[in-house]
Short mmCIF file of the C-alpha atoms (twelve columns), coordinates in Angstrom:
data_MODEL
# 
_entry.id   MODEL 
# 
loop_
_atom_site.group_PDB 
_atom_site.id 
_atom_site.type_symbol 
_atom_site.label_atom_id 
_atom_site.label_alt_id 
_atom_site.label_comp_id 
_atom_site.label_asym_id 
_atom_site.label_seq_id 
_atom_site.Cartn_x 
_atom_site.Cartn_y 
_atom_site.Cartn_z 
_atom_site.pdbx_PDB_model_num 
ATOM 1   C CA . MET A 1   -67.579 0.535   3.922  1 
ATOM 2   C CA . THR A 2   -69.526 -2.235  5.676  1 
ATOM 3   C CA . ALA A 3   -69.177 -2.480  9.433  1 
ATOM 4   C CA . ASP A 4   -67.883 -5.808  10.718 1 
ATOM 5   C CA . PRO A 5   -67.890 -5.871  14.528 1 
ATOM 6   C CA . SER A 6   -66.001 -9.150  14.645 1 
ATOM 7   C CA . LEU A 7   -63.230 -7.746  12.426 1 
ATOM 8   C CA . ASP A 8   -63.059 -4.593  14.515 1 
ATOM 9   C CA . ALA A 9   -62.781 -6.692  17.661 1 
ATOM 10  C CA . PHE A 10  -60.027 -8.771  16.062 1 
ATOM 11  C CA . ILE A 11  -58.021 -5.643  15.165 1 
ATOM 12  C CA . TRP A 12  -58.388 -4.195  18.648 1 
ATOM 13  C CA . ALA A 13  -57.380 -7.499  20.244 1 
ATOM 14  C CA . LEU A 14  -54.177 -7.920  18.231 1 
ATOM 15  C CA . PRO A 15  -51.112 -7.009  20.325 1 
ATOM 16  C CA . LYS A 16  -49.695 -4.369  18.020 1 
ATOM 17  C CA . THR A 17  -46.487 -2.411  17.568 1 
ATOM 18  C CA . GLU A 18  -45.697 1.065   16.248 1 
ATOM 19  C CA . THR A 19  -42.214 1.264   14.760 1 
ATOM 20  C CA . HIS A 20  -42.287 4.460   12.678 1 
ATOM 21  C CA . LEU A 21  -43.491 7.429   14.730 1 
ATOM 22  C CA . HIS A 22  -42.118 10.962  14.882 1 
ATOM 23  C CA . ILE A 23  -42.852 12.406  18.307 1 
ATOM 24  C CA . GLU A 24  -43.194 15.950  16.936 1 
ATOM 25  C CA . GLY A 25  -45.507 14.683  14.204 1 
ATOM 26  C CA . ALA A 26  -47.551 12.775  16.779 1 
ATOM 27  C CA . LEU A 27  -48.358 15.934  18.773 1 
ATOM 28  C CA . PRO A 28  -51.946 15.527  20.021 1 
ATOM 29  C CA . TYR A 29  -53.965 18.261  18.363 1 
ATOM 30  C CA . SER A 30  -56.053 18.478  21.536 1 
ATOM 31  C CA . LEU A 31  -53.094 20.170  23.227 1 
ATOM 32  C CA . MET A 32  -53.061 22.902  20.597 1 
ATOM 33  C CA . ARG A 33  -56.821 23.357  20.939 1 
ATOM 34  C CA . ALA A 34  -56.597 23.632  24.721 1 
ATOM 35  C CA . MET A 35  -53.744 26.125  24.482 1 
ATOM 36  C CA . ASP A 36  -55.365 28.463  21.924 1 
ATOM 37  C CA . PRO A 37  -58.766 27.419  20.528 1 
ATOM 38  C CA . HIS A 38  -59.037 30.597  18.450 1 
ATOM 39  C CA . THR A 39  -55.807 29.953  16.530 1 
ATOM 40  C CA . TYR A 40  -56.323 26.194  16.317 1 
ATOM 41  C CA . PRO A 41  -59.901 25.427  15.167 1 
ATOM 42  C CA . ALA A 42  -61.645 22.135  15.886 1 
ATOM 43  C CA . ASP A 43  -61.618 20.951  12.265 1 
ATOM 44  C CA . PRO A 44  -58.678 22.391  10.303 1 
ATOM 45  C CA . ALA A 45  -58.557 21.354  6.663  1 
ATOM 46  C CA . PHE A 46  -55.240 19.507  6.960  1 
ATOM 47  C CA . ARG A 47  -56.686 17.195  9.630  1 
ATOM 48  C CA . ARG A 48  -59.540 15.958  7.441  1 
ATOM 49  C CA . LYS A 49  -59.304 12.407  6.116  1 
ATOM 50  C CA . SER A 50  -59.752 13.642  2.559  1 
ATOM 51  C CA . TYR A 51  -56.888 16.145  2.719  1 
ATOM 52  C CA . ARG A 52  -53.976 15.597  0.337  1 
ATOM 53  C CA . TYR A 53  -50.744 17.565  0.705  1 
ATOM 54  C CA . GLU A 54  -49.669 19.113  -2.570 1 
ATOM 55  C CA . THR A 55  -45.950 18.922  -1.737 1 
ATOM 56  C CA . PHE A 56  -43.658 17.573  0.960  1 
ATOM 57  C CA . PRO A 57  -42.583 21.140  1.895  1 
ATOM 58  C CA . GLU A 58  -46.250 22.018  2.533  1 
ATOM 59  C CA . PHE A 59  -46.571 18.983  4.812  1 
ATOM 60  C CA . GLU A 60  -43.351 19.877  6.628  1 
ATOM 61  C CA . ARG A 61  -44.346 23.532  7.036  1 
ATOM 62  C CA . ILE A 62  -47.705 22.723  8.607  1 
ATOM 63  C CA . LEU A 63  -46.236 20.082  10.897 1 
ATOM 64  C CA . LEU A 64  -43.369 22.239  12.132 1 
ATOM 65  C CA . SER A 65  -45.540 25.329  12.549 1 
ATOM 66  C CA . HIS A 66  -47.501 23.385  15.155 1 
ATOM 67  C CA . ALA A 67  -44.636 21.419  16.699 1 
ATOM 68  C CA . GLN A 68  -42.417 24.435  17.265 1 
ATOM 69  C CA . VAL A 69  -45.212 26.240  19.099 1 
ATOM 70  C CA . TRP A 70  -45.842 23.352  21.469 1 
ATOM 71  C CA . TYR A 71  -42.446 21.711  21.980 1 
ATOM 72  C CA . THR A 72  -40.684 24.532  23.811 1 
ATOM 73  C CA . SER A 73  -39.410 22.635  26.869 1 
ATOM 74  C CA . PRO A 74  -38.715 19.111  28.128 1 
ATOM 75  C CA . GLU A 75  -41.916 19.402  30.147 1 
ATOM 76  C CA . ARG A 76  -43.890 19.955  26.946 1 
ATOM 77  C CA . TYR A 77  -42.280 16.868  25.399 1 
ATOM 78  C CA . TYR A 78  -43.248 14.914  28.499 1 
ATOM 79  C CA . GLU A 79  -46.872 16.076  28.406 1 
ATOM 80  C CA . ALA A 80  -47.305 15.271  24.722 1 
ATOM 81  C CA . ALA A 81  -45.569 11.893  25.016 1 
ATOM 82  C CA . ARG A 82  -47.733 11.006  28.032 1 
ATOM 83  C CA . LEU A 83  -50.899 11.459  25.961 1 
ATOM 84  C CA . ILE A 84  -49.420 9.751   22.899 1 
ATOM 85  C CA . PHE A 85  -48.384 6.675   24.854 1 
ATOM 86  C CA . ALA A 86  -51.690 6.486   26.751 1 
ATOM 87  C CA . GLU A 87  -53.455 6.318   23.393 1 
ATOM 88  C CA . HIS A 88  -51.147 3.495   22.332 1 
ATOM 89  C CA . VAL A 89  -52.060 1.503   25.418 1 
ATOM 90  C CA . ARG A 90  -55.768 2.146   24.774 1 
ATOM 91  C CA . GLN A 91  -55.387 0.646   21.280 1 
ATOM 92  C CA . ASN A 92  -53.507 -2.414  22.564 1 
ATOM 93  C CA . VAL A 93  -50.193 -1.249  21.132 1 
ATOM 94  C CA . ARG A 94  -47.567 -2.794  23.408 1 
ATOM 95  C CA . TYR A 95  -44.308 -1.714  21.782 1 
ATOM 96  C CA . VAL A 96  -43.327 1.643   20.268 1 
ATOM 97  C CA . GLU A 97  -40.280 2.997   18.485 1 
ATOM 98  C CA . THR A 98  -40.450 6.779   18.285 1 
ATOM 99  C CA . SER A 99  -37.943 9.430   17.268 1 
ATOM 100 C CA . PHE A 100 -37.413 13.054  18.164 1 
ATOM 101 C CA . HIS A 101 -36.115 15.561  15.637 1 
ATOM 102 C CA . LEU A 102 -32.519 16.372  16.591 1 
ATOM 103 C CA . HIS A 103 -32.749 19.755  14.883 1 
ATOM 104 C CA . MET A 104 -35.337 20.854  17.454 1 
ATOM 105 C CA . THR A 105 -32.477 21.135  19.916 1 
ATOM 106 C CA . GLU A 106 -30.896 23.721  17.623 1 
ATOM 107 C CA . VAL A 107 -34.117 25.615  16.879 1 
ATOM 108 C CA . LEU A 108 -35.429 25.701  20.452 1 
ATOM 109 C CA . GLY A 109 -32.230 25.470  22.469 1 
ATOM 110 C CA . ILE A 110 -33.328 22.346  24.372 1 
ATOM 111 C CA . PRO A 111 -30.483 19.893  25.087 1 
ATOM 112 C CA . ALA A 112 -31.139 16.645  23.251 1 
ATOM 113 C CA . ARG A 113 -30.509 14.505  26.328 1 
ATOM 114 C CA . GLU A 114 -33.267 16.393  28.167 1 
ATOM 115 C CA . ILE A 115 -35.725 15.678  25.355 1 
ATOM 116 C CA . LEU A 116 -34.758 12.007  25.436 1 
ATOM 117 C CA . ALA A 117 -35.193 11.844  29.218 1 
ATOM 118 C CA . ALA A 118 -38.567 13.586  29.079 1 
ATOM 119 C CA . ILE A 119 -39.946 11.144  26.500 1 
ATOM 120 C CA . ARG A 120 -38.693 8.147   28.424 1 
ATOM 121 C CA . ALA A 121 -40.176 9.485   31.665 1 
ATOM 122 C CA . ALA A 122 -43.625 9.546   30.026 1 
ATOM 123 C CA . VAL A 123 -43.717 5.797   29.284 1 
ATOM 124 C CA . PRO A 124 -46.596 4.136   31.187 1 
ATOM 125 C CA . PRO A 125 -46.647 0.634   32.656 1 
ATOM 126 C CA . GLY A 126 -47.500 -2.011  30.092 1 
ATOM 127 C CA . LEU A 127 -45.794 -0.292  27.164 1 
ATOM 128 C CA . GLU A 128 -42.261 -0.825  25.893 1 
ATOM 129 C CA . VAL A 129 -40.811 2.280   24.209 1 
ATOM 130 C CA . ARG A 130 -37.507 2.727   22.386 1 
ATOM 131 C CA . VAL A 131 -36.487 6.303   21.601 1 
ATOM 132 C CA . PHE A 132 -34.453 7.232   18.513 1 
ATOM 133 C CA . THR A 133 -33.265 10.565  17.207 1 
ATOM 134 C CA . GLY A 134 -33.715 11.570  13.589 1 
ATOM 135 C CA . MET A 135 -31.824 14.143  11.560 1 
ATOM 136 C CA . PHE A 136 -31.528 15.667  8.115  1 
ATOM 137 C CA . ARG A 137 -28.960 14.300  5.691  1 
ATOM 138 C CA . SER A 138 -27.067 17.595  6.012  1 
ATOM 139 C CA . ALA A 139 -27.048 17.599  9.836  1 
ATOM 140 C CA . TYR A 140 -23.316 17.059  10.266 1 
ATOM 141 C CA . ASN A 141 -22.446 20.272  8.436  1 
ATOM 142 C CA . GLY A 142 -23.664 22.571  11.220 1 
ATOM 143 C CA . PRO A 143 -23.699 23.049  14.983 1 
ATOM 144 C CA . LEU A 144 -25.126 19.586  15.659 1 
ATOM 145 C CA . ARG A 145 -21.867 17.872  14.706 1 
ATOM 146 C CA . PRO A 146 -20.536 17.596  18.312 1 
ATOM 147 C CA . VAL A 147 -23.845 16.082  19.426 1 
ATOM 148 C CA . ILE A 148 -23.940 13.605  16.534 1 
ATOM 149 C CA . ASP A 149 -20.404 12.493  17.348 1 
ATOM 150 C CA . THR A 150 -21.554 11.376  20.835 1 
ATOM 151 C CA . LEU A 151 -24.829 9.592   19.948 1 
ATOM 152 C CA . ALA A 152 -23.274 6.129   19.944 1 
ATOM 153 C CA . ASP A 153 -22.448 6.602   23.636 1 
ATOM 154 C CA . TRP A 154 -25.934 7.547   24.858 1 
ATOM 155 C CA . ASP A 155 -27.133 4.662   27.029 1 
ATOM 156 C CA . ASP A 156 -30.855 5.431   26.719 1 
ATOM 157 C CA . LEU A 157 -30.888 6.126   22.976 1 
ATOM 158 C CA . ALA A 158 -32.135 3.186   20.891 1 
ATOM 159 C CA . GLY A 159 -30.650 4.394   17.611 1 
ATOM 160 C CA . VAL A 160 -30.632 6.972   14.829 1 
ATOM 161 C CA . ASP A 161 -32.561 7.785   11.669 1 
ATOM 162 C CA . LEU A 162 -32.040 9.915   8.563  1 
ATOM 163 C CA . HIS A 163 -35.197 11.734  7.492  1 
ATOM 164 C CA . GLY A 164 -36.501 14.886  5.828  1 
ATOM 165 C CA . ILE A 165 -36.547 15.687  2.127  1 
ATOM 166 C CA . GLU A 166 -35.493 12.395  0.560  1 
ATOM 167 C CA . ARG A 167 -34.056 13.921  -2.600 1 
ATOM 168 C CA . MET A 168 -31.227 15.432  -0.562 1 
ATOM 169 C CA . PRO A 169 -28.079 13.362  -1.147 1 
ATOM 170 C CA . THR A 170 -26.913 10.947  1.524  1 
ATOM 171 C CA . GLU A 171 -23.569 12.468  2.495  1 
ATOM 172 C CA . ALA A 172 -20.407 10.534  3.256  1 
ATOM 173 C CA . TRP A 173 -20.312 11.560  6.927  1 
ATOM 174 C CA . SER A 174 -23.297 9.381   7.738  1 
ATOM 175 C CA . VAL A 175 -21.560 6.122   6.789  1 
ATOM 176 C CA . PRO A 176 -18.996 6.024   9.641  1 
ATOM 177 C CA . ILE A 177 -21.467 7.558   12.115 1 
ATOM 178 C CA . TRP A 178 -24.116 4.935   11.330 1 
ATOM 179 C CA . ARG A 179 -21.474 2.195   11.584 1 
ATOM 180 C CA . ARG A 180 -20.315 3.507   14.958 1 
ATOM 181 C CA . VAL A 181 -23.897 3.574   16.257 1 
ATOM 182 C CA . ARG A 182 -24.448 -0.038  15.153 1 
ATOM 183 C CA . ASP A 183 -21.145 -1.107  16.691 1 
ATOM 184 C CA . ALA A 184 -22.454 0.311   19.971 1 
ATOM 185 C CA . GLY A 185 -25.394 -2.097  19.763 1 
ATOM 186 C CA . LYS A 186 -27.976 0.415   18.585 1 
ATOM 187 C CA . VAL A 187 -30.343 0.336   15.604 1 
ATOM 188 C CA . THR A 188 -29.825 2.453   12.499 1 
ATOM 189 C CA . LYS A 189 -32.695 3.553   10.265 1 
ATOM 190 C CA . CYS A 190 -33.084 5.601   7.109  1 
ATOM 191 C CA . HIS A 191 -36.061 7.105   5.290  1 
ATOM 192 C CA . ALA A 192 -35.888 5.854   1.719  1 
ATOM 193 C CA . GLY A 193 -38.174 4.810   -1.094 1 
ATOM 194 C CA . GLU A 194 -40.955 7.268   -0.279 1 
ATOM 195 C CA . PHE A 195 -40.600 10.288  -2.573 1 
ATOM 196 C CA . ASP A 196 -37.459 9.116   -4.315 1 
ATOM 197 C CA . GLY A 197 -37.167 5.824   -6.126 1 
ATOM 198 C CA . ALA A 198 -36.015 2.296   -5.409 1 
ATOM 199 C CA . HIS A 199 -32.367 3.297   -5.803 1 
ATOM 200 C CA . ARG A 200 -32.531 5.117   -2.467 1 
ATOM 201 C CA . VAL A 201 -33.537 1.879   -0.759 1 
ATOM 202 C CA . ARG A 202 -30.538 0.163   -2.343 1 
ATOM 203 C CA . GLU A 203 -28.329 3.033   -1.176 1 
ATOM 204 C CA . ALA A 204 -29.615 2.774   2.396  1 
ATOM 205 C CA . ILE A 205 -28.904 -0.953  2.494  1 
ATOM 206 C CA . GLU A 206 -25.583 -1.058  0.636  1 
ATOM 207 C CA . MET A 207 -24.043 2.312   1.521  1 
ATOM 208 C CA . LEU A 208 -25.368 2.911   5.041  1 
ATOM 209 C CA . GLY A 209 -25.729 -0.726  6.077  1 
ATOM 210 C CA . VAL A 210 -29.293 -0.048  7.206  1 
ATOM 211 C CA . LEU A 211 -31.810 -2.875  7.526  1 
ATOM 212 C CA . ARG A 212 -34.622 -0.772  8.994  1 
ATOM 213 C CA . ILE A 213 -36.011 1.215   6.080  1 
ATOM 214 C CA . GLN A 214 -38.585 3.859   6.912  1 
ATOM 215 C CA . HIS A 215 -41.272 3.570   4.200  1 
ATOM 216 C CA . GLY A 216 -39.322 1.703   1.486  1 
ATOM 217 C CA . VAL A 217 -42.467 1.247   -0.582 1 
ATOM 218 C CA . ARG A 218 -41.060 2.453   -3.891 1 
ATOM 219 C CA . ALA A 219 -38.618 -0.428  -3.857 1 
ATOM 220 C CA . ILE A 220 -41.460 -2.188  -5.634 1 
ATOM 221 C CA . GLU A 221 -40.419 -0.302  -8.788 1 
ATOM 222 C CA . ASP A 222 -37.242 -2.389  -9.090 1 
ATOM 223 C CA . PRO A 223 -37.460 -6.175  -8.618 1 
ATOM 224 C CA . GLU A 224 -33.721 -6.336  -7.968 1 
ATOM 225 C CA . VAL A 225 -34.036 -3.944  -5.019 1 
ATOM 226 C CA . VAL A 226 -36.969 -5.945  -3.655 1 
ATOM 227 C CA . ARG A 227 -34.858 -9.087  -3.933 1 
ATOM 228 C CA . LEU A 228 -31.919 -7.366  -2.230 1 
ATOM 229 C CA . ALA A 229 -34.076 -6.195  0.667  1 
ATOM 230 C CA . ALA A 230 -35.582 -9.637  1.145  1 
ATOM 231 C CA . GLU A 231 -32.205 -11.410 0.963  1 
ATOM 232 C CA . ARG A 232 -30.617 -9.013  3.468  1 
ATOM 233 C CA . GLY A 233 -33.517 -9.404  5.884  1 
ATOM 234 C CA . ALA A 234 -34.540 -5.754  5.734  1 
ATOM 235 C CA . THR A 235 -37.663 -4.478  7.435  1 
ATOM 236 C CA . PHE A 236 -39.784 -1.766  5.850  1 
ATOM 237 C CA . ASP A 237 -41.602 0.295   8.481  1 
ATOM 238 C CA . VAL A 238 -44.525 1.255   6.261  1 
ATOM 239 C CA . CYS A 239 -47.096 4.011   6.902  1 
ATOM 240 C CA . PRO A 240 -49.944 3.415   4.443  1 
ATOM 241 C CA . LEU A 241 -52.238 6.343   5.325  1 
ATOM 242 C CA . SER A 242 -49.261 8.709   5.342  1 
ATOM 243 C CA . ASN A 243 -48.376 7.475   1.846  1 
ATOM 244 C CA . ILE A 244 -51.912 8.295   0.698  1 
ATOM 245 C CA . GLY A 245 -52.020 11.700  2.399  1 
ATOM 246 C CA . LEU A 246 -48.725 12.690  0.799  1 
ATOM 247 C CA . GLY A 247 -49.701 11.434  -2.638 1 
ATOM 248 C CA . VAL A 248 -47.126 8.663   -2.889 1 
ATOM 249 C CA . TYR A 249 -50.053 6.427   -3.914 1 
ATOM 250 C CA . PRO A 250 -53.598 7.504   -4.797 1 
ATOM 251 C CA . ASP A 251 -55.315 4.903   -2.616 1 
ATOM 252 C CA . LEU A 252 -54.722 1.780   -0.576 1 
ATOM 253 C CA . ALA A 253 -55.934 -0.470  -3.376 1 
ATOM 254 C CA . SER A 254 -52.810 0.505   -5.347 1 
ATOM 255 C CA . HIS A 255 -50.447 0.489   -2.358 1 
ATOM 256 C CA . PRO A 256 -47.671 -2.158  -2.669 1 
ATOM 257 C CA . LEU A 257 -47.665 -3.345  0.964  1 
ATOM 258 C CA . ARG A 258 -49.150 -6.748  0.158  1 
ATOM 259 C CA . ARG A 259 -46.787 -7.302  -2.783 1 
ATOM 260 C CA . LEU A 260 -43.768 -6.388  -0.663 1 
ATOM 261 C CA . MET A 261 -44.833 -8.848  2.031  1 
ATOM 262 C CA . GLN A 262 -45.423 -11.556 -0.548 1 
ATOM 263 C CA . ALA A 263 -41.910 -10.924 -1.870 1 
ATOM 264 C CA . GLY A 264 -40.487 -11.832 1.525  1 
ATOM 265 C CA . ILE A 265 -39.898 -8.388  3.037  1 
ATOM 266 C CA . ASN A 266 -40.759 -7.971  6.704  1 
ATOM 267 C CA . CYS A 267 -43.206 -5.025  6.632  1 
ATOM 268 C CA . THR A 268 -44.586 -3.345  9.725  1 
ATOM 269 C CA . VAL A 269 -47.384 -0.769  9.805  1 
ATOM 270 C CA . SER A 270 -47.262 2.556   11.660 1 
ATOM 271 C CA . THR A 271 -48.800 6.029   11.625 1 
ATOM 272 C CA . ASP A 272 -45.747 8.247   10.905 1 
ATOM 273 C CA . ASP A 273 -47.217 11.670  11.857 1 
ATOM 274 C CA . PRO A 274 -50.731 11.465  13.335 1 
ATOM 275 C CA . LEU A 275 -50.867 15.246  13.796 1 
ATOM 276 C CA . SER A 276 -50.723 15.606  10.023 1 
ATOM 277 C CA . PHE A 277 -52.879 12.651  8.960  1 
ATOM 278 C CA . SER A 278 -55.337 12.388  11.859 1 
ATOM 279 C CA . ASN A 279 -54.728 8.636   11.911 1 
ATOM 280 C CA . SER A 280 -54.238 5.911   14.480 1 
ATOM 281 C CA . ILE A 281 -52.881 2.378   14.477 1 
ATOM 282 C CA . ILE A 282 -56.415 1.004   14.666 1 
ATOM 283 C CA . GLU A 283 -57.355 3.102   11.628 1 
ATOM 284 C CA . GLU A 284 -54.304 1.860   9.715  1 
ATOM 285 C CA . TYR A 285 -55.299 -1.779  10.236 1 
ATOM 286 C CA . THR A 286 -58.974 -1.056  9.562  1 
ATOM 287 C CA . ALA A 287 -58.169 0.787   6.332  1 
ATOM 288 C CA . LEU A 288 -56.005 -2.116  5.156  1 
ATOM 289 C CA . ALA A 289 -58.916 -4.465  5.781  1 
ATOM 290 C CA . HIS A 290 -61.644 -2.373  4.176  1 
ATOM 291 C CA . GLU A 291 -59.779 -0.552  1.414  1 
ATOM 292 C CA . ALA A 292 -57.014 -3.003  0.484  1 
ATOM 293 C CA . GLY A 293 -58.880 -6.222  1.262  1 
ATOM 294 C CA . PHE A 294 -56.439 -7.514  3.882  1 
ATOM 295 C CA . SER A 295 -57.674 -10.706 5.494  1 
ATOM 296 C CA . ARG A 296 -57.434 -11.483 9.199  1 
ATOM 297 C CA . ALA A 297 -54.425 -13.673 8.435  1 
ATOM 298 C CA . GLU A 298 -52.699 -10.803 6.625  1 
ATOM 299 C CA . LEU A 299 -53.442 -8.344  9.423  1 
ATOM 300 C CA . ALA A 300 -52.103 -10.859 11.915 1 
ATOM 301 C CA . GLN A 301 -48.920 -11.158 9.840  1 
ATOM 302 C CA . VAL A 302 -48.492 -7.387  9.936  1 
ATOM 303 C CA . ALA A 303 -48.694 -7.568  13.736 1 
ATOM 304 C CA . ARG A 304 -46.213 -10.470 13.803 1 
ATOM 305 C CA . ASN A 305 -43.798 -8.494  11.643 1 
ATOM 306 C CA . GLY A 306 -43.650 -5.737  14.233 1 
ATOM 307 C CA . TRP A 307 -42.787 -8.171  16.993 1 
ATOM 308 C CA . ALA A 308 -40.147 -9.794  14.777 1 
ATOM 309 C CA . VAL A 309 -38.005 -6.635  14.992 1 
ATOM 310 C CA . ALA A 310 -39.075 -5.350  18.412 1 
ATOM 311 C CA . SER A 311 -36.192 -4.870  20.845 1 
ATOM 312 C CA . VAL A 312 -37.734 -6.958  23.612 1 
ATOM 313 C CA . PRO A 313 -36.692 -10.066 25.542 1 
ATOM 314 C CA . GLU A 314 -37.304 -13.226 23.580 1 
ATOM 315 C CA . ALA A 315 -39.837 -14.433 26.142 1 
ATOM 316 C CA . GLU A 316 -42.010 -11.374 25.529 1 
ATOM 317 C CA . ARG A 317 -41.730 -11.799 21.765 1 
ATOM 318 C CA . ARG A 318 -42.918 -15.420 22.047 1 
ATOM 319 C CA . LEU A 319 -45.763 -14.351 24.337 1 
ATOM 320 C CA . ARG A 320 -47.062 -11.740 21.875 1 
ATOM 321 C CA . LEU A 321 -46.725 -14.065 18.898 1 
ATOM 322 C CA . SER A 322 -48.632 -16.775 20.719 1 
ATOM 323 C CA . GLU A 323 -51.405 -14.256 21.499 1 
ATOM 324 C CA . ILE A 324 -51.657 -13.490 17.797 1 
ATOM 325 C CA . ASP A 325 -51.744 -17.175 16.912 1 
ATOM 326 C CA . ARG A 326 -54.598 -17.764 19.374 1 
ATOM 327 C CA . LEU A 327 -56.606 -14.876 17.918 1 
ATOM 328 C CA . VAL A 328 -56.208 -16.222 14.387 1 
ATOM 329 C CA . ALA A 329 -57.207 -19.722 15.476 1 
ATOM 330 C CA . SER A 330 -60.257 -18.625 17.458 1 
# 
């Protein structure tokens, strides 16, 4: 990889967004090290850039084994979020959509509204943050049902997301819940087209009415699904280095992000779970440039795509887009 200081400066200067970030999966590893350096070594294998998870359950087990040790109180959520958001500001990320795992309230006994409040309290000046909650596709079948039934009424909640093992079926309960959340003016998301095929992207769009697809990359396997997503105005919140770490694609040269963008799909770029992939937004953009050959114009378009769906006043959107235009023209 050849260093290019001017390209690095361009990437840092872009006003960026992060629209696919799990707060538990973004746990700063430094907090684990400070808490117990003997249990949490400086260079664990799973944090190395070359590490590849053999299965999704392995990834989930490692992530949760760390998250459940740290996230034991609203104060712990606040402390982690404070560091996460400070790092965003340092990298010139100006807008973030993050989600907390609703099932943590069941596992740890922390009321979901307290988690939401703690994350929101950690937002620093200069950064816009929208907080979502994510849940498994089977979430409504257990004790979380009363909480799920009230989510549409939570003033400070930006929206909801379905995540977890993608091969679980999308159950009928989620259709009216997702509709109710949208009717309340919130955003609905769904993980699809990561480990399962393009048909799950179609399902998310046609069955759930979702236009914010988390990942979505395997839609490329079916031109009709790509066309559907483009025609409906869907956004794919793509996490390239996560896709490589989890073996969805072997490398960025074979990743379909460019082809999806060329097909008319609004694709953003995010980190997904930095605890697990030891990645950052800057590294995502840099890897796209060096390993997938993205030009400055393409990187700028990725940044524009994030602002296209950001829940911000129109004046701020125009301001950020004009900043990007000036950087490209300079």
